[in-house]
Amino acid sequence: MSEAALDTAPEKAPAPPKPVDVKKIQAILQANDGARLRTWLSICSRCGLCAESCFFYLAKNKDPKLSPVYKAKVSLGVMQRKKGKVSREFLENLVDVIWGQCTTCRRCAMYCPFGIDIATMIAVARAVCNSQGVGPARLLEVTENIRTTGNQMAMASEDFVETCEWMAEEYGETVRGLEIPVDKKGADYMYTVNPREPMYYPQDMGMAAQIFHVAGLNWTVPSVGWDSTNLAMFAGNKAVATMPVKAMYDKALELGAKAILITECGHAYRSAKYEGPYWVGAPGGLPPVPVIHSVELFRNLLRDGRIKTKHKFEHPVTYQDPCNVSRNGGLWDVGRELVNMLCGDFRDMSPNREHNHCCGGGGGYIPMGAPFKKRRMESGRVKAEQIKATGAKYVIVPCHNCFDQINDLNKEYELGVKVVSFKEIITELMVIPEQFQPMEEEEGAQAQAEAQQEVAEEARQEAGEVQGS
Amino acid sequence: MDKLYEFLSGPGLWIAFIVFGLGLIIRLTVLLSISREKDKPFWDHRDAGWALRSVFHWLVPWASASLRNQPFFAAVIFIFHVCWIGVPLFLQAHNMLFEEAFGWSLPVLSEGLAEILTLVVIGCGVFFIVRRLARAEVRILTSAWDWFLLLLALSPFVTGWLAFRQYGPYDLMLNLHILLSEILLVIIPFSKLAHVLLFFFSRTAIGFEFGARRGARVW
């Protein structure tokens, strides 16, 4: 404690810390004490090969305390050794390690000779902390939003539907007949989004609607279960993480949708396609309705000629593989096919594909907010250098967390790039067939520009209001 | 000394082999039975091709990105493991005992080659010791138990070589050689050295998880 703090400390002793519910911790450890975890904990040979796979380690001058295995050892390793009998202080100190030094990107699992999945062990340690109400404050708040409202930003269903109507109206001025159908039965795709789209970037929804409409897609958005993100997963709260996934599955089944379509977001895809089925107990570990990511749909639409482009995007671009789209989603080649169909000058990062580095904003890091920002910028150095080395002027990023992180890195490291989503590039290059064109073409182009400006303006005002409140 | 030798090379050896074999079998059986309930992803996404590729790329020296990061270490690991298993199996002296006990034996290494390979194992061990001390990220992880296991794993080779060369008291070296080997066999199933068998299962699991589920190459 600093002297100043001692001076102002109240005379009476501070309240004793809340005790730790050891039984609850033991129950979590027990539930996760499977064959894989036991094997991992017992056969790790302490070779240290995982260290060089971790961007936290690489970005901070190879600090040995940042090697993945060390982080697992001081967190879950200690919990196991002490059979769950740990103090609150211990758990609180761990926040810096298991949230502040790991984005659960799972790159280390590929660099371990035994294939030990350290991120999964960190996730168990997070669950233990969460069970005692310990974790980054912002993630705990967001988890509470999901528990009470079903989405991370506590947006009311009516507001969501209203935003869809508004976007249909705005973007209908450029693409004739455009609509955003809500709760339509029997659609091929039920489109789910990240709440920041309807809240702060409604143009994202407008652009998606344009693409779907021009491609003649039979699609819908659900009035509930539309948030496919899952920050409760990163907070370590399985019970709450299950809620939005279940709502989404249930709605898709109710509407008879043939597939759940995920917006350009990484962890939403991982949650819906890979983790969710196990939370809801779906047979075979498969979602009850097929889950498809926007990157894959866009690739299919372009490949099959349902979307045509006027010309290729001429600026030099690079592609960010979001961990949960590429390594944990299997879509690295699909993403590259799409980039190559859209862009004439693609410069890949190194390493890439499933071996990519996390941007530094994943695993709940971006929503953890200001207290973690400085570290996020430090550890992001690896990604910043990767981007710089490509010489690209645009970074295509099909993930909201990567998007924010790379935007921040852009400022911090003066990369001089523009961060864009696939939606932005596609809507810019897309040929709008005659039947979808507004009556006068010039008006159309003007209307498009006006619509985008108007929407951005209103969103900014609304964001100001929301954040101010 | 003779009595000790009789015990160590008779019942002692049997006990060690039985604990080693049964220990590994029981450990694996327990793990597989727990996995039915608690490791559903392992069973849900089985795929022989991905399992084999996941194992194979880590059996060969530079077939994984990770081992290419430390190419010299990769080579040492490979040579060490091949010799650690191969030398005792194909050693002439051991095969004479096999012949005596079971009436069969394996092809054998020449004495000279066996000695060179034994020294290679010891040399690799020295490299592991130096690496463990020199690299900060490895040193910070290393416990007394890790040192013990490393030295134990090398000890049969050191004592075997000393006995072969008849450096020091031969009987003592021979008995030490057998005793340490037996302790090693007994400890393997219950320590990180169980990777002699569990390596294949943990690599299979990660092959299913990344490869069969997502098409990601874990090497």
XYZ file of C-alpha atoms in Angstrom:
688
model
C 0.000 0.000 0.000
C 1.313 3.451 -0.824
C 1.858 6.039 1.876
C -0.941 8.196 0.612
C -3.299 5.288 0.922
C -2.099 4.623 4.446
C -2.751 8.240 5.379
C -6.315 8.120 4.281
C -7.058 4.574 5.422
C -9.973 4.426 7.843
C -9.047 3.488 11.382
C -11.365 0.573 11.745
C -10.310 -2.713 10.192
C -11.626 -3.307 6.664
C -14.530 -5.708 6.267
C -13.315 -9.285 5.959
C -13.343 -10.456 2.353
C -16.272 -12.503 1.186
C -15.494 -16.148 1.790
C -14.956 -18.493 -1.102
C -17.486 -21.213 -1.844
C -15.065 -24.125 -2.030
C -17.819 -26.646 -2.757
C -18.833 -24.737 -5.865
C -15.231 -24.551 -7.048
C -14.781 -28.251 -6.467
C -17.952 -28.975 -8.414
C -16.593 -27.061 -11.426
C -13.216 -28.755 -11.202
C -14.942 -32.112 -10.876
C -17.246 -31.485 -13.840
C -14.231 -30.645 -16.007
C -11.972 -33.374 -14.691
C -12.206 -35.438 -17.863
C -9.649 -37.691 -19.478
C -8.221 -34.937 -21.637
C -7.684 -32.503 -18.789
C -6.168 -35.168 -16.558
C -3.850 -36.273 -19.317
C -2.817 -32.713 -20.096
C -2.108 -31.855 -16.493
C -0.076 -34.998 -15.936
C 1.996 -35.409 -19.093
C 3.136 -31.853 -19.773
C 6.887 -32.291 -19.975
C 7.738 -28.644 -19.333
C 9.548 -28.308 -22.647
C 8.497 -24.702 -23.084
C 7.768 -25.060 -26.806
C 4.380 -23.376 -26.367
C 6.040 -20.119 -25.305
C 6.950 -18.986 -28.807
C 3.426 -19.563 -30.050
C 1.995 -16.900 -27.752
C 1.800 -13.280 -28.863
C 1.719 -12.050 -25.260
C 5.082 -13.735 -24.737
C 6.506 -12.492 -28.030
C 5.270 -8.930 -27.539
C 6.759 -8.559 -24.075
C 10.348 -9.448 -24.716
C 9.821 -13.177 -24.118
C 8.857 -12.794 -20.479
C 8.838 -16.429 -19.252
C 5.816 -15.709 -17.065
C 3.803 -15.153 -20.233
C 4.336 -18.607 -21.685
C 1.002 -20.444 -22.004
C 2.065 -23.338 -19.806
C 3.154 -21.008 -17.011
C -0.240 -19.312 -17.059
C -2.000 -22.672 -16.866
C 0.312 -23.825 -14.100
C -0.330 -20.839 -11.827
C -4.080 -20.889 -12.439
C -5.770 -24.235 -13.018
C -2.636 -26.080 -11.906
C -2.811 -24.516 -8.446
C -6.594 -24.942 -8.209
C -6.214 -28.645 -8.941
C -3.290 -29.112 -6.598
C -5.139 -27.410 -3.749
C -8.296 -29.331 -4.605
C -10.258 -26.134 -4.965
C -9.282 -24.760 -1.561
C -8.086 -21.382 -2.774
C -8.567 -17.913 -1.354
C -10.515 -15.046 -2.844
C -7.324 -13.058 -3.029
C -5.760 -15.799 -5.139
C -8.698 -15.727 -7.548
C -8.677 -11.952 -7.770
C -4.977 -11.923 -8.551
C -5.594 -14.452 -11.306
C -7.753 -12.010 -13.287
C -4.583 -10.405 -14.576
C -3.314 -13.760 -15.788
C -6.281 -15.622 -17.218
C -7.999 -12.597 -18.740
C -5.172 -10.078 -18.940
C -2.594 -12.428 -20.471
C -4.647 -14.848 -22.560
C -7.280 -14.415 -25.237
C -8.001 -18.181 -25.415
C -6.996 -18.018 -29.087
C -5.772 -21.638 -28.852
C -2.680 -21.128 -30.935
C -0.543 -22.823 -28.287
C -2.468 -26.084 -28.701
C -0.941 -26.313 -32.184
C 2.583 -25.794 -30.893
C 2.542 -28.338 -28.058
C 4.101 -31.707 -28.891
C 1.347 -33.402 -26.907
C -1.448 -31.213 -28.257
C -2.299 -29.876 -24.828
C -5.149 -27.389 -25.199
C -4.090 -24.756 -22.689
C -6.863 -22.333 -23.641
C -9.398 -24.904 -22.540
C -7.642 -25.119 -19.183
C -7.664 -21.327 -18.904
C -11.395 -21.437 -19.692
C -11.927 -23.793 -16.745
C -9.941 -21.454 -14.495
C -12.157 -18.605 -15.717
C -15.244 -20.621 -14.840
C -13.904 -21.137 -11.322
C -13.279 -17.403 -10.885
C -16.665 -16.542 -12.349
C -18.406 -18.887 -9.925
C -17.113 -16.638 -7.137
C -18.104 -13.425 -8.899
C -14.498 -12.727 -9.873
C -13.560 -11.394 -13.307
C -13.057 -8.180 -15.260
C -15.862 -5.849 -14.171
C -17.094 -5.093 -17.684
C -17.395 -8.763 -18.597
C -19.424 -9.386 -15.453
C -21.754 -6.502 -16.357
C -22.212 -7.795 -19.859
C -22.966 -11.270 -18.525
C -25.669 -9.717 -16.384
C -27.107 -8.003 -19.477
C -27.319 -11.331 -21.247
C -28.930 -12.987 -18.244
C -31.594 -10.341 -17.901
C -32.248 -9.318 -21.512
C -30.909 -12.112 -23.704
C -28.340 -9.900 -25.415
C -25.081 -8.365 -24.332
C -26.101 -4.738 -24.811
C -29.500 -5.023 -23.154
C -31.288 -3.915 -26.303
C -35.042 -4.352 -26.283
C -36.550 -6.619 -28.915
C -38.783 -3.762 -30.153
C -35.771 -1.518 -30.655
C -34.074 -4.222 -32.658
C -37.096 -4.710 -34.894
C -37.445 -0.969 -35.274
C -33.818 -0.687 -36.334
C -34.423 -3.349 -38.974
C -37.396 -1.395 -40.321
C -35.387 1.811 -40.324
C -32.530 0.188 -42.208
C -34.910 -1.377 -44.725
C -36.321 2.053 -45.385
C -32.951 3.819 -45.644
C -31.259 1.237 -47.819
C -34.408 0.634 -49.817
C -33.625 3.941 -51.467
C -30.623 2.380 -53.195
C -31.848 -1.182 -53.663
C -35.428 -1.236 -54.811
C -37.793 -3.520 -52.933
C -35.283 -4.093 -50.128
C -36.761 -5.452 -46.932
C -35.524 -6.956 -43.704
C -38.081 -9.647 -42.990
C -38.615 -10.319 -39.300
C -39.644 -13.788 -38.069
C -40.408 -15.056 -41.545
C -41.130 -18.766 -41.516
C -39.299 -21.279 -43.665
C -36.428 -18.986 -44.622
C -33.163 -20.468 -45.883
C -31.139 -18.279 -43.551
C -31.913 -16.827 -40.149
C -29.476 -13.931 -39.858
C -28.067 -13.252 -36.409
C -25.879 -10.293 -35.523
C -23.630 -8.664 -32.975
C -25.733 -6.188 -30.925
C -23.306 -3.416 -31.692
C -24.641 -3.503 -35.244
C -28.222 -2.481 -34.391
C -26.932 -0.276 -31.551
C -24.003 1.620 -33.041
C -23.413 0.499 -36.615
C -26.858 -0.070 -38.110
C -25.354 0.487 -41.559
C -23.791 -2.962 -41.151
C -27.283 -4.413 -41.141
C -28.281 -2.238 -44.061
C -25.317 -3.409 -46.111
C -25.992 -7.061 -45.286
C -29.621 -6.598 -46.336
C -28.505 -5.096 -49.648
C -26.281 -8.056 -50.395
C -28.915 -10.619 -49.409
C -31.618 -8.841 -51.378
C -29.584 -8.497 -54.538
C -28.567 -12.156 -54.293
C -32.235 -13.087 -54.020
C -31.743 -14.807 -50.694
C -34.701 -16.176 -48.769
C -33.738 -14.805 -45.363
C -35.086 -13.431 -42.121
C -34.001 -11.942 -38.827
C -35.509 -13.302 -35.632
C -37.178 -10.929 -33.157
C -35.549 -12.862 -30.317
C -32.336 -14.865 -30.350
C -30.784 -12.419 -32.824
C -27.634 -11.863 -30.737
C -25.212 -14.618 -31.681
C -22.304 -13.164 -29.705
C -21.458 -14.760 -26.417
C -19.349 -12.839 -23.972
C -20.613 -14.964 -21.098
C -18.536 -17.720 -22.707
C -15.421 -15.612 -22.191
C -16.523 -14.535 -18.723
C -16.628 -18.232 -17.815
C -20.338 -18.422 -17.061
C -21.673 -21.504 -18.791
C -25.212 -21.167 -17.477
C -25.610 -17.685 -18.947
C -23.628 -18.569 -22.076
C -26.202 -21.251 -22.790
C -29.116 -18.790 -22.754
C -28.563 -16.817 -25.978
C -27.461 -19.953 -27.828
C -30.560 -21.819 -26.794
C -32.787 -18.865 -27.684
C -31.182 -18.774 -31.114
C -31.516 -22.507 -31.742
C -35.115 -22.528 -30.492
C -36.100 -19.617 -32.695
C -34.489 -21.192 -35.750
C -36.382 -24.409 -35.114
C -39.619 -22.524 -34.482
C -39.264 -20.562 -37.721
C -38.187 -23.642 -39.637
C -35.067 -21.847 -40.838
C -32.740 -24.077 -42.831
C -29.579 -22.483 -41.435
C -28.432 -19.960 -38.867
C -26.326 -17.297 -40.537
C -23.738 -15.543 -38.392
C -22.617 -11.993 -39.033
C -18.955 -11.096 -39.535
C -18.042 -11.966 -35.963
C -15.589 -14.611 -34.796
C -16.602 -15.774 -31.366
C -20.307 -15.775 -32.292
C -19.477 -18.479 -34.804
C -17.457 -20.490 -32.308
C -20.224 -20.214 -29.738
C -23.052 -21.118 -32.123
C -21.357 -23.876 -34.056
C -18.845 -25.507 -31.731
C -19.434 -24.736 -28.059
C -23.186 -24.161 -28.013
C -24.191 -27.704 -28.975
C -22.409 -29.043 -25.879
C -24.020 -26.484 -23.579
C -27.525 -27.357 -24.724
C -26.723 -31.078 -24.887
C -27.365 -31.442 -28.607
C -26.654 -34.976 -29.848
C -23.353 -35.556 -31.600
C -22.081 -32.124 -30.574
C -23.750 -30.615 -33.631
C -26.073 -27.610 -33.651
C -29.743 -28.538 -34.221
C -29.752 -26.251 -37.271
C -26.648 -25.888 -39.477
C -24.624 -22.783 -38.650
C -22.933 -20.847 -41.452
C -20.651 -17.825 -41.231
C -21.112 -14.739 -43.433
C -17.660 -15.277 -44.946
C -18.786 -18.625 -46.297
C -22.124 -17.331 -47.545
C -20.481 -14.354 -49.290
C -17.957 -16.718 -50.888
C -20.791 -18.909 -52.147
C -22.766 -15.939 -53.502
C -19.784 -14.618 -55.422
C -18.597 -18.011 -56.603
C -22.056 -18.919 -57.876
C -22.475 -15.580 -59.613
C -25.405 -14.506 -57.481
C -23.441 -11.383 -56.643
C -21.418 -9.829 -59.418
C -18.824 -7.134 -59.007
C -18.215 -4.152 -61.236
C -14.453 -4.502 -60.944
C -11.888 -5.643 -58.462
C -10.835 -3.623 -55.461
C -7.525 -2.183 -56.593
C -5.838 -1.065 -53.370
C -3.381 -3.402 -51.660
C -5.252 -5.391 -49.020
C -4.390 -7.889 -46.368
C -6.691 -10.263 -44.532
C -6.963 -10.731 -40.795
C -7.741 -14.345 -39.871
C -9.896 -14.002 -36.761
C -8.974 -16.883 -34.443
C -12.559 -17.998 -34.179
C -13.193 -17.839 -37.911
C -9.927 -19.427 -39.017
C -8.140 -21.617 -36.464
C -11.298 -22.315 -34.471
C -13.721 -22.072 -37.356
C -11.933 -23.743 -40.275
C -12.639 -20.916 -42.747
C -9.146 -19.617 -43.606
C -9.263 -20.848 -47.201
C -12.849 -19.713 -47.698
C -11.834 -16.236 -46.514
C -8.921 -16.140 -48.941
C -11.068 -17.303 -51.864
C -13.423 -14.443 -51.119
C -10.598 -11.906 -50.825
C -9.160 -13.049 -54.135
C -12.539 -12.834 -55.870
C -12.947 -9.263 -54.620
C -9.452 -7.823 -54.625
C -6.712 -7.513 -57.197
C -3.768 -6.958 -54.835
C -3.921 -9.335 -51.888
C -0.898 -9.522 -49.577
C -1.097 -12.223 -46.974
C 0.268 -11.796 -43.461
C 2.825 -14.163 -42.038
C 2.077 -16.405 -40.209
C -1.408 -16.892 -41.563
C -4.413 -19.202 -41.864
C -4.849 -21.455 -38.813
C -1.407 -20.377 -37.625
C -2.372 -16.700 -37.484
C -1.713 -14.595 -34.426
C -4.638 -13.305 -32.423
C -5.107 -9.556 -32.906
C -4.999 -9.136 -29.139
C -8.648 -8.172 -28.841
C -10.210 -11.630 -28.623
C -11.378 -13.790 -25.757
C -13.351 -10.951 -24.200
C -10.438 -8.511 -24.268
C -12.128 -5.662 -26.173
C -15.203 -5.544 -23.921
C -12.942 -5.620 -20.846
C -12.485 -1.967 -21.628
C -10.240 0.826 -20.414
C -8.423 -0.911 -17.517
C -6.926 -3.366 -19.996
C -6.387 -1.071 -22.964
C -2.713 -0.280 -22.365
C -1.846 -3.949 -22.243
C -4.008 -4.633 -25.260
C -1.931 -2.138 -27.220
C 1.331 -3.644 -25.974
C 0.431 -7.201 -26.842
C -1.048 -6.078 -30.158
C 2.430 -5.134 -31.311
C 2.814 -8.558 -32.912
C -0.273 -8.018 -35.065
C 0.698 -4.425 -35.864
C 4.078 -5.581 -37.147
C 2.454 -8.342 -39.188
C 0.174 -5.816 -40.869
C 2.959 -3.321 -41.456
C 5.105 -5.966 -43.133
C 2.467 -6.601 -45.794
C 2.491 -3.004 -47.010
C -1.277 -3.216 -47.419
C -3.453 -0.129 -47.191
C -6.638 -1.972 -46.300
C -7.193 -4.744 -43.757
C -10.250 -6.893 -44.333
C -11.545 -8.113 -41.007
C -14.590 -10.369 -40.691
C -14.824 -9.989 -36.893
C -16.000 -7.128 -34.695
C -13.404 -7.619 -31.966
C -10.517 -7.773 -34.439
C -12.063 -4.754 -36.134
C -11.877 -2.609 -32.995
C -8.469 -3.884 -32.026
C -6.910 -3.283 -35.429
C -8.466 0.171 -35.539
C -6.845 0.911 -32.184
C -3.534 -0.562 -33.337
C -3.778 1.550 -36.456
C -3.726 4.681 -34.296
C -1.228 3.411 -31.732
C 1.345 2.187 -34.251
C 0.475 4.640 -37.053
C -0.109 1.892 -39.560
C -1.943 4.136 -41.993
C -4.417 1.450 -42.972
C -8.177 1.379 -43.256
C -10.011 -1.452 -41.558
C -12.993 -2.784 -43.489
C -15.457 -5.637 -43.348
C -16.352 -7.832 -46.299
C -19.796 -6.218 -46.337
C -18.288 -2.812 -47.010
C -16.155 -4.037 -49.892
C -18.934 -6.114 -51.428
C -21.535 -3.337 -51.312
C -19.043 -0.965 -52.857
C -18.211 -3.274 -55.752
C -21.542 -5.026 -56.199
C -23.471 -4.739 -59.453
C -27.074 -3.821 -58.659
C -29.164 -5.472 -61.397
C -31.725 -3.374 -63.156
C -34.739 -4.727 -61.350
C -33.265 -3.568 -58.043
C -32.135 -0.178 -59.225
C -33.998 2.901 -58.138
C -35.860 4.678 -60.917
C -33.022 7.084 -61.712
C -29.516 5.744 -61.445
C -27.945 9.017 -60.404
C -30.486 9.415 -57.691
C -29.599 5.929 -56.551
C -25.929 6.645 -56.106
C -26.742 9.870 -54.367
C -29.307 8.184 -52.171
C -26.797 5.504 -51.219
C -24.263 8.092 -50.129
C -26.925 10.077 -48.301
C -28.306 7.009 -46.587
C -24.913 5.943 -45.327
C -24.083 9.406 -44.075
C -27.451 9.807 -42.402
C -27.284 6.438 -40.714
C -23.779 6.974 -39.474
C -24.751 10.378 -38.101
C -27.789 9.084 -36.276
C -25.894 6.095 -34.937
C -23.199 8.370 -33.607
C -25.749 10.479 -31.811
C -27.467 7.431 -30.418
C -24.174 5.914 -29.307
C -23.391 9.165 -27.532
C -26.706 9.047 -25.765
C -26.365 5.433 -24.763
C -22.796 5.695 -23.587
C -23.575 8.925 -21.767
C -26.487 7.403 -19.935
C 25.821 -58.926 -4.184
C 24.942 -62.129 -5.995
C 21.707 -62.500 -4.034
C 20.809 -58.916 -4.851
C 21.557 -59.567 -8.511
C 19.416 -62.689 -8.431
C 16.511 -60.789 -6.984
C 16.845 -57.804 -9.265
C 17.235 -59.808 -12.417
C 14.525 -62.303 -11.414
C 11.428 -61.363 -9.402
C 12.392 -57.678 -9.334
C 12.353 -57.493 -13.092
C 9.028 -59.274 -13.309
C 7.485 -56.926 -10.761
C 8.792 -53.913 -12.659
C 7.474 -55.166 -15.999
C 4.084 -56.022 -14.526
C 3.686 -52.671 -12.756
C 4.803 -50.920 -15.935
C 2.441 -52.821 -18.221
C -0.541 -53.068 -15.918
C -0.048 -49.498 -14.718
C -0.267 -48.152 -18.249
C -3.221 -50.385 -19.127
C -5.155 -49.434 -15.993
C -4.382 -45.765 -16.426
C -5.585 -45.843 -20.005
C -8.705 -47.821 -19.111
C -9.629 -45.362 -16.366
C -9.079 -42.402 -18.688
C -11.100 -43.933 -21.498
C -13.969 -44.766 -19.171
C -14.077 -41.242 -17.704
C -13.941 -39.831 -21.211
C -17.228 -41.468 -22.181
C -19.032 -39.030 -19.936
C -16.723 -36.037 -19.689
C -14.987 -35.863 -23.049
C -17.872 -36.060 -25.455
C -16.123 -34.000 -28.159
C -13.459 -36.726 -28.314
C -16.029 -39.409 -29.130
C -18.309 -37.209 -31.242
C -15.678 -36.212 -33.770
C -13.611 -39.343 -34.294
C -11.630 -39.520 -37.493
C -8.785 -41.962 -38.039
C -7.135 -39.863 -40.732
C -6.830 -36.774 -38.576
C -5.634 -38.848 -35.620
C -2.874 -40.432 -37.683
C -1.762 -37.141 -39.191
C -1.774 -35.464 -35.805
C 0.469 -38.197 -34.387
C 2.702 -38.628 -37.418
C 3.647 -34.961 -37.756
C 5.049 -35.001 -34.253
C 6.934 -38.268 -34.583
C 9.069 -36.890 -37.379
C 11.671 -34.234 -36.523
C 10.693 -31.134 -38.504
C 7.149 -31.910 -39.567
C 5.537 -29.369 -37.244
C 5.783 -25.573 -37.257
C 6.591 -25.669 -33.578
C 9.588 -27.979 -33.942
C 10.803 -26.020 -36.935
C 11.011 -23.048 -34.539
C 13.707 -24.937 -32.621
C 15.254 -27.212 -35.249
C 18.241 -28.371 -33.196
C 16.083 -29.261 -30.210
C 13.762 -31.117 -32.589
C 16.635 -33.218 -33.876
C 17.849 -33.975 -30.369
C 14.367 -35.015 -29.210
C 14.052 -37.336 -32.176
C 17.454 -38.970 -31.780
C 17.040 -39.246 -28.017
C 13.692 -41.026 -28.231
C 14.748 -43.422 -30.976
C 17.908 -44.409 -29.102
C 16.230 -44.485 -25.696
C 13.805 -47.118 -26.953
C 16.054 -48.814 -29.500
C 19.286 -49.362 -27.592
C 17.839 -51.421 -24.702
C 15.610 -53.408 -27.061
C 18.339 -54.372 -29.511
C 21.250 -54.612 -27.120
C 23.158 -57.867 -27.413
C 23.415 -58.400 -23.640
C 19.668 -57.887 -23.168
C 18.816 -60.224 -26.019
C 20.944 -62.950 -24.519
C 18.710 -62.660 -21.440
C 15.584 -62.741 -23.626
C 16.921 -65.888 -25.292
C 17.589 -67.458 -21.913
C 14.204 -66.530 -20.461
C 11.858 -66.901 -23.437
C 13.797 -68.792 -26.042
C 13.637 -65.945 -28.536
C 15.484 -62.747 -29.238
C 15.539 -59.731 -31.501
C 18.205 -58.797 -34.008
C 21.035 -57.118 -32.160
C 23.250 -54.055 -32.535
C 26.991 -54.528 -32.708
C 28.726 -53.717 -29.432
C 30.494 -50.746 -30.906
C 27.350 -49.201 -32.354
C 25.415 -49.857 -29.162
C 28.068 -48.045 -27.179
C 28.029 -45.052 -29.512
C 24.227 -44.835 -29.351
C 24.334 -45.114 -25.555
C 26.707 -42.178 -25.445
C 24.375 -40.345 -27.840
C 21.504 -40.805 -25.360
C 23.682 -39.455 -22.558
C 24.773 -36.576 -24.768
C 21.148 -35.725 -25.581
C 20.427 -35.857 -21.845
C 23.204 -33.385 -21.159
C 21.696 -31.121 -23.811
C 18.302 -31.354 -22.087
C 19.909 -30.417 -18.772
C 21.696 -27.446 -20.273
C 18.582 -26.332 -22.142
C 16.496 -26.579 -19.001
C 18.973 -24.325 -17.219
C 19.665 -21.952 -20.063
C 16.224 -21.099 -21.407
C 14.255 -18.862 -19.068
C 10.854 -20.125 -20.219
C 11.889 -23.718 -19.442
C 13.798 -22.986 -16.243
C 10.803 -21.239 -14.676
C 8.680 -24.367 -15.145
C 11.188 -26.880 -13.869
C 10.632 -28.472 -10.474
C 12.786 -30.870 -8.456
C 10.593 -33.693 -9.707
C 11.360 -32.760 -13.311
C 15.084 -32.948 -12.559
C 14.638 -36.289 -10.821
C 12.752 -37.786 -13.759
C 15.252 -36.526 -16.293
C 18.178 -37.953 -14.341
C 16.294 -41.178 -13.699
C 15.540 -41.587 -17.402
C 19.256 -41.232 -18.156
C 20.559 -43.295 -15.264
C 20.223 -46.766 -16.837
C 22.298 -45.583 -19.775
C 25.015 -44.087 -17.601
C 25.253 -47.098 -15.289
C 24.913 -49.540 -18.184
C 27.761 -47.896 -20.014
C 29.957 -47.777 -16.872
C 29.282 -51.469 -16.283
C 30.032 -52.304 -19.914
C 33.310 -50.422 -19.758
C 33.958 -51.862 -16.293
C 34.668 -48.396 -14.963
C 34.177 -48.539 -11.204
C 33.054 -51.647 -9.331
C 31.353 -53.841 -11.927
C 28.906 -55.657 -9.646
C 27.713 -52.459 -8.051
C 27.258 -50.783 -11.445
C 25.360 -53.740 -12.840
C 23.036 -53.920 -9.864
C 22.523 -50.168 -9.932
C 21.794 -50.397 -13.645
C 19.077 -52.969 -13.115
C 17.649 -51.292 -10.015
C 17.407 -47.862 -11.620
C 15.853 -49.335 -14.743
C 13.243 -51.057 -12.639
C 12.473 -47.896 -10.662
C 12.122 -46.094 -13.977
C 9.729 -48.715 -15.347
C 7.616 -48.533 -12.200
C 7.439 -44.734 -12.231
C 6.637 -44.331 -15.930
C 2.888 -45.065 -15.736
C 2.354 -42.678 -12.830
C 4.309 -39.649 -13.999
C 4.674 -37.373 -16.994
C 6.739 -40.188 -18.499
C 3.388 -41.887 -19.148
C 3.598 -39.936 -22.381
C 5.231 -43.084 -23.760
C 1.635 -44.180 -24.269
C -0.588 -41.154 -23.588
C 1.199 -39.102 -26.248
C -0.759 -41.040 -28.844
C -4.073 -40.372 -27.146
C -3.573 -36.688 -26.438
C -2.413 -36.164 -29.999
C -5.435 -38.080 -31.238
C -7.730 -35.912 -29.128
C -6.295 -32.674 -30.492
C -6.400 -34.120 -34.010
C -10.142 -34.707 -33.593
C -10.745 -31.327 -31.974
C -8.898 -29.193 -34.516
C -8.711 -31.415 -37.564
C -11.893 -33.464 -37.663
C -14.036 -30.612 -36.319
C -12.470 -27.669 -38.143
C -9.938 -28.936 -40.653
C -7.097 -27.171 -38.818
C -3.654 -28.731 -38.959
C -2.197 -29.069 -35.485
C 1.383 -29.244 -36.610
